[in-house]
Coordinates of C-alpha atoms in Angstrom, one line a residue:
M19 CA 0.0 0.0 0.0
N20 CA 1.3 3.4 -0.9
Q21 CA 1.0 6.6 1.2
E22 CA -1.4 8.4 -1.1
V23 CA -4.7 9.6 0.2
L24 CA -7.6 9.4 -2.3
A25 CA -10.3 12.0 -1.7
I26 CA -13.6 11.7 -3.6
R27 CA -14.8 15.3 -4.1
H28 CA -18.3 16.1 -5.4
V29 CA -18.2 19.9 -5.4
H30 CA -14.9 21.8 -5.4
F31 CA -15.2 23.8 -2.2
E32 CA -16.2 20.7 -0.1
D33 CA -12.6 19.5 0.2
L34 CA -10.6 18.0 3.1
G35 CA -10.3 21.4 4.7
S36 CA -8.4 21.4 8.0
L37 CA -7.9 17.6 7.7
E38 CA -5.6 18.2 4.8
R39 CA -3.2 20.1 7.0
V40 CA -2.8 17.0 9.2
L41 CA -2.0 14.9 6.1
G42 CA 0.5 17.5 5.0
E43 CA 2.3 17.4 8.3
R44 CA 2.6 13.7 7.8
S45 CA 3.9 14.1 4.3
R46 CA 0.9 12.2 2.9
P47 CA 0.1 13.2 -0.7
V48 CA -3.6 13.8 -1.5
R49 CA -5.1 12.9 -4.8
Y50 CA -8.5 14.4 -5.4
L51 CA -10.9 12.6 -7.7
D52 CA -13.4 15.2 -8.8
V53 CA -16.8 13.6 -9.6
G54 CA -17.9 14.5 -13.1
F55 CA -14.4 15.3 -14.3
A56 CA -12.8 11.8 -14.1
R57 CA -13.8 8.2 -14.4
I58 CA -14.9 7.2 -10.9
E59 CA -13.9 3.6 -11.3
A60 CA -10.4 4.5 -12.6
P61 CA -8.5 4.5 -9.2
D62 CA -8.0 1.1 -7.5
P63 CA -9.7 1.7 -4.1
V64 CA -7.5 -0.8 -2.3
V65 CA -4.2 0.9 -3.2
P66 CA -4.3 4.2 -1.3
S67 CA -3.5 4.3 2.4
L68 CA -6.7 6.2 3.1
M69 CA -9.9 6.9 1.1
V70 CA -12.1 9.8 2.1
V71 CA -15.6 10.3 0.5
L72 CA -16.5 14.0 0.9
G73 CA -19.8 15.8 0.9
G74 CA -22.2 17.0 -1.8
P75 CA -25.7 18.2 -2.4
I76 CA -27.2 15.0 -4.0
N77 CA -29.0 12.1 -2.5
A78 CA -26.9 9.0 -1.8
C79 CA -29.4 6.7 -3.5
D80 CA -30.4 8.7 -6.6
D81 CA -28.6 6.4 -9.1
E82 CA -31.0 7.2 -11.9
R83 CA -30.2 10.9 -12.0
Y84 CA -26.6 10.6 -10.9
P85 CA -25.0 7.5 -12.5
T86 CA -21.6 8.3 -10.9
L87 CA -23.1 6.8 -7.6
V88 CA -23.0 3.2 -8.9
P89 CA -19.3 3.0 -9.5
L90 CA -18.6 5.0 -6.3
V91 CA -20.7 2.6 -4.2
S92 CA -18.7 -0.3 -5.8
M93 CA -15.4 1.4 -4.8
I94 CA -16.6 1.9 -1.2
E95 CA -17.7 -1.7 -1.0
R96 CA -14.3 -3.0 -2.2
R97 CA -12.5 -0.7 0.2
I98 CA -14.5 -1.6 3.3
A99 CA -14.4 -5.3 2.4
A100 CA -10.6 -5.1 2.2
G101 CA -10.4 -3.8 5.8
L102 CA -8.8 -0.5 4.8
P103 CA -9.2 2.9 6.5
T104 CA -12.2 4.7 5.1
L105 CA -13.7 8.0 6.1
G106 CA -17.0 9.5 5.0
I107 CA -18.2 13.0 5.5
C108 CA -21.8 14.1 5.0
L109 CA -22.8 12.5 1.7
G110 CA -19.8 10.3 2.2
A111 CA -21.2 9.0 5.5
Q112 CA -24.5 8.4 3.8
L113 CA -22.9 6.4 1.0
I114 CA -21.0 4.3 3.6
A115 CA -24.3 3.7 5.4
R116 CA -25.8 2.6 2.1
V117 CA -23.0 0.2 1.4
L118 CA -23.4 -1.3 4.9
G119 CA -27.1 -2.0 4.2
A120 CA -28.7 0.9 6.0
K121 CA -31.6 3.0 4.7
V122 CA -30.8 6.6 3.6
Y123 CA -33.7 8.9 3.4
R124 CA -35.0 12.5 3.7
A125 CA -34.6 13.9 7.2
A126 CA -37.6 15.3 9.1
Q127 CA -35.9 18.7 8.8
S128 CA -32.8 20.1 7.2
E129 CA -30.0 20.8 9.5
I130 CA -27.9 23.8 8.4
G131 CA -25.9 25.8 10.8
W132 CA -23.9 25.4 14.0
S133 CA -24.9 23.3 17.0
P134 CA -22.9 21.0 19.4
L135 CA -22.7 17.3 19.2
T136 CA -23.8 15.0 22.1
L137 CA -21.5 12.0 22.3
T138 CA -22.4 8.5 23.4
D139 CA -20.2 6.6 25.8
A140 CA -18.6 5.0 22.8
G141 CA -18.0 8.4 21.3
R142 CA -16.3 9.6 24.4
A143 CA -14.0 6.6 24.3
S144 CA -13.1 7.3 20.6
P145 CA -11.2 9.9 18.7
V146 CA -14.5 11.7 18.2
R147 CA -14.2 12.7 21.9
H148 CA -12.4 15.8 20.6
L149 CA -15.6 17.0 19.0
D150 CA -17.7 16.8 22.1
G151 CA -20.1 19.7 22.5
A152 CA -18.5 20.7 25.7
Q153 CA -15.4 21.6 23.8
T154 CA -16.6 22.8 20.4
S155 CA -19.6 23.5 18.3
M156 CA -20.1 21.8 14.9
L157 CA -21.2 22.8 11.4
H158 CA -24.1 20.8 10.0
W159 CA -25.3 21.0 6.4
H160 CA -27.6 18.2 5.3
G161 CA -31.2 17.4 4.4
D162 CA -30.9 13.6 4.3
T163 CA -30.1 11.1 7.1
F164 CA -29.7 7.4 7.5
D165 CA -30.4 4.5 9.9
L166 CA -27.4 3.2 11.9
P167 CA -25.9 0.3 9.9
N168 CA -26.0 -3.2 11.4
G169 CA -22.8 -3.7 13.4
A170 CA -22.0 0.0 13.6
T171 CA -21.5 2.0 16.8
R172 CA -23.2 5.3 17.2
L173 CA -20.7 7.9 18.4
A174 CA -22.6 11.2 18.3
S175 CA -26.1 12.8 17.9
T176 CA -27.9 16.1 17.7
P177 CA -31.6 16.7 18.5
A178 CA -32.3 16.9 14.7
C179 CA -30.1 13.9 13.7
E180 CA -29.6 10.8 15.7
N181 CA -26.7 9.4 13.7
Q182 CA -24.2 12.2 13.5
A183 CA -21.1 9.9 13.7
F184 CA -20.6 6.2 13.7
S185 CA -17.8 3.7 13.4
W186 CA -17.9 0.3 11.8
S187 CA -15.4 -2.4 12.6
N188 CA -12.0 -0.9 13.3
H189 CA -11.4 0.9 10.0
V190 CA -14.5 2.9 9.0
L191 CA -15.7 6.3 10.3
G192 CA -18.8 8.1 9.1
L193 CA -19.5 11.7 10.0
Q194 CA -22.8 13.3 9.0
C195 CA -21.5 16.7 10.2
H196 CA -18.7 18.8 8.8
P197 CA -15.6 18.9 11.2
E198 CA -13.4 19.6 8.2
I199 CA -14.6 23.2 7.7
R200 CA -12.1 26.0 7.6
A201 CA -13.3 29.5 8.6
D202 CA -11.0 31.2 6.2
R203 CA -12.4 29.2 3.2
F204 CA -16.1 29.3 4.1
E205 CA -17.4 31.9 1.6
P206 CA -17.6 29.5 -1.3
W207 CA -20.1 27.4 0.8
L208 CA -22.3 30.4 1.1
I209 CA -22.2 31.1 -2.6
G210 CA -22.4 27.5 -3.8
H211 CA -25.3 26.6 -1.5
A212 CA -27.2 29.9 -1.8
A213 CA -30.4 28.2 -2.9
E214 CA -30.3 25.7 -0.1
I215 CA -29.6 28.3 2.6
G216 CA -32.7 30.2 1.3
G217 CA -34.8 27.2 2.0
S218 CA -33.4 26.3 5.4
D219 CA -35.1 27.0 8.8
G220 CA -34.3 30.6 9.1
C221 CA -30.5 30.2 9.2
G222 CA -29.4 32.9 6.7
V223 CA -26.1 33.8 5.1
L224 CA -25.2 36.5 7.6
Q225 CA -25.8 34.2 10.6
L226 CA -23.8 31.4 9.0
R227 CA -20.9 33.7 8.2
A228 CA -20.8 35.2 11.6
D229 CA -21.1 31.9 13.4
T230 CA -18.4 30.3 11.3
A231 CA -16.0 33.2 12.0
R232 CA -16.7 32.9 15.7
L233 CA -16.8 29.1 16.1
G234 CA -14.7 27.8 13.2
P235 CA -11.2 28.2 14.6
R236 CA -12.0 26.1 17.7
L237 CA -13.5 23.4 15.6
E238 CA -10.5 23.4 13.3
E239 CA -8.2 22.6 16.3
A240 CA -10.6 20.0 17.6
A241 CA -11.0 18.3 14.2
R242 CA -7.2 18.1 13.8
K243 CA -6.9 16.3 17.1
M244 CA -9.7 13.9 16.2
F245 CA -8.3 13.1 12.8
T246 CA -4.8 12.7 14.1
E247 CA -5.9 10.3 16.8
W248 CA -8.1 8.3 14.3
L249 CA -5.3 8.0 11.8
D250 CA -3.0 6.7 14.5
Q251 CA -5.6 4.1 15.5
V252 CA -6.7 2.8 12.1
E253 CA -3.3 2.8 10.4
G254 CA -1.8 0.8 13.3
K255 CA -4.4 -2.0 12.5
V256 CA -3.8 -2.5 8.8

């Protein structure tokens, strides 16, 4: 296995964010595969040391309208079956849940904005402990959710979303929320998701911008600690 990290990116501004800094400190090269600009099935998913499936504004089960989902699901299946470190964020977590046999569906309400996570006992005993609501708030940006996959461990929740973070086996982590956000690169989110913000529950552009400027730096530090600890754990087991 090489040291390359493969990041599946659906929209350009939803990248690895603060997590990429951790990889840079470890001299780990990152290869982005931009959905829509490259053949999804081209990279061998069992070659990179880590695969990260990032967020995006589409439904994880909408294969008819978004045919790129079928080869991507196949990649995730192969990766997980091989027992290799795999991380999903937002849409990525939904796709992992789908691969693991869980139902992905429209949430009762969209969750856009900042609110803290409530961790389970398992979450407090995991690297996700750094994201505990007592230490940092969290950015949320999703309209879909999923059931907890069989064999998975719930790590965190919010009142609006029961399954905010989960682990499966010792090599898979799914995060419905967005710990990777960087406050200094948030403006493209506000532009790219303008229509979605307009339909959210009263959380407008000005509030999102102000909250991110205020809460983002603390989350960046917490996310770096979480990701560093998780990498140490999963890469020591493969």
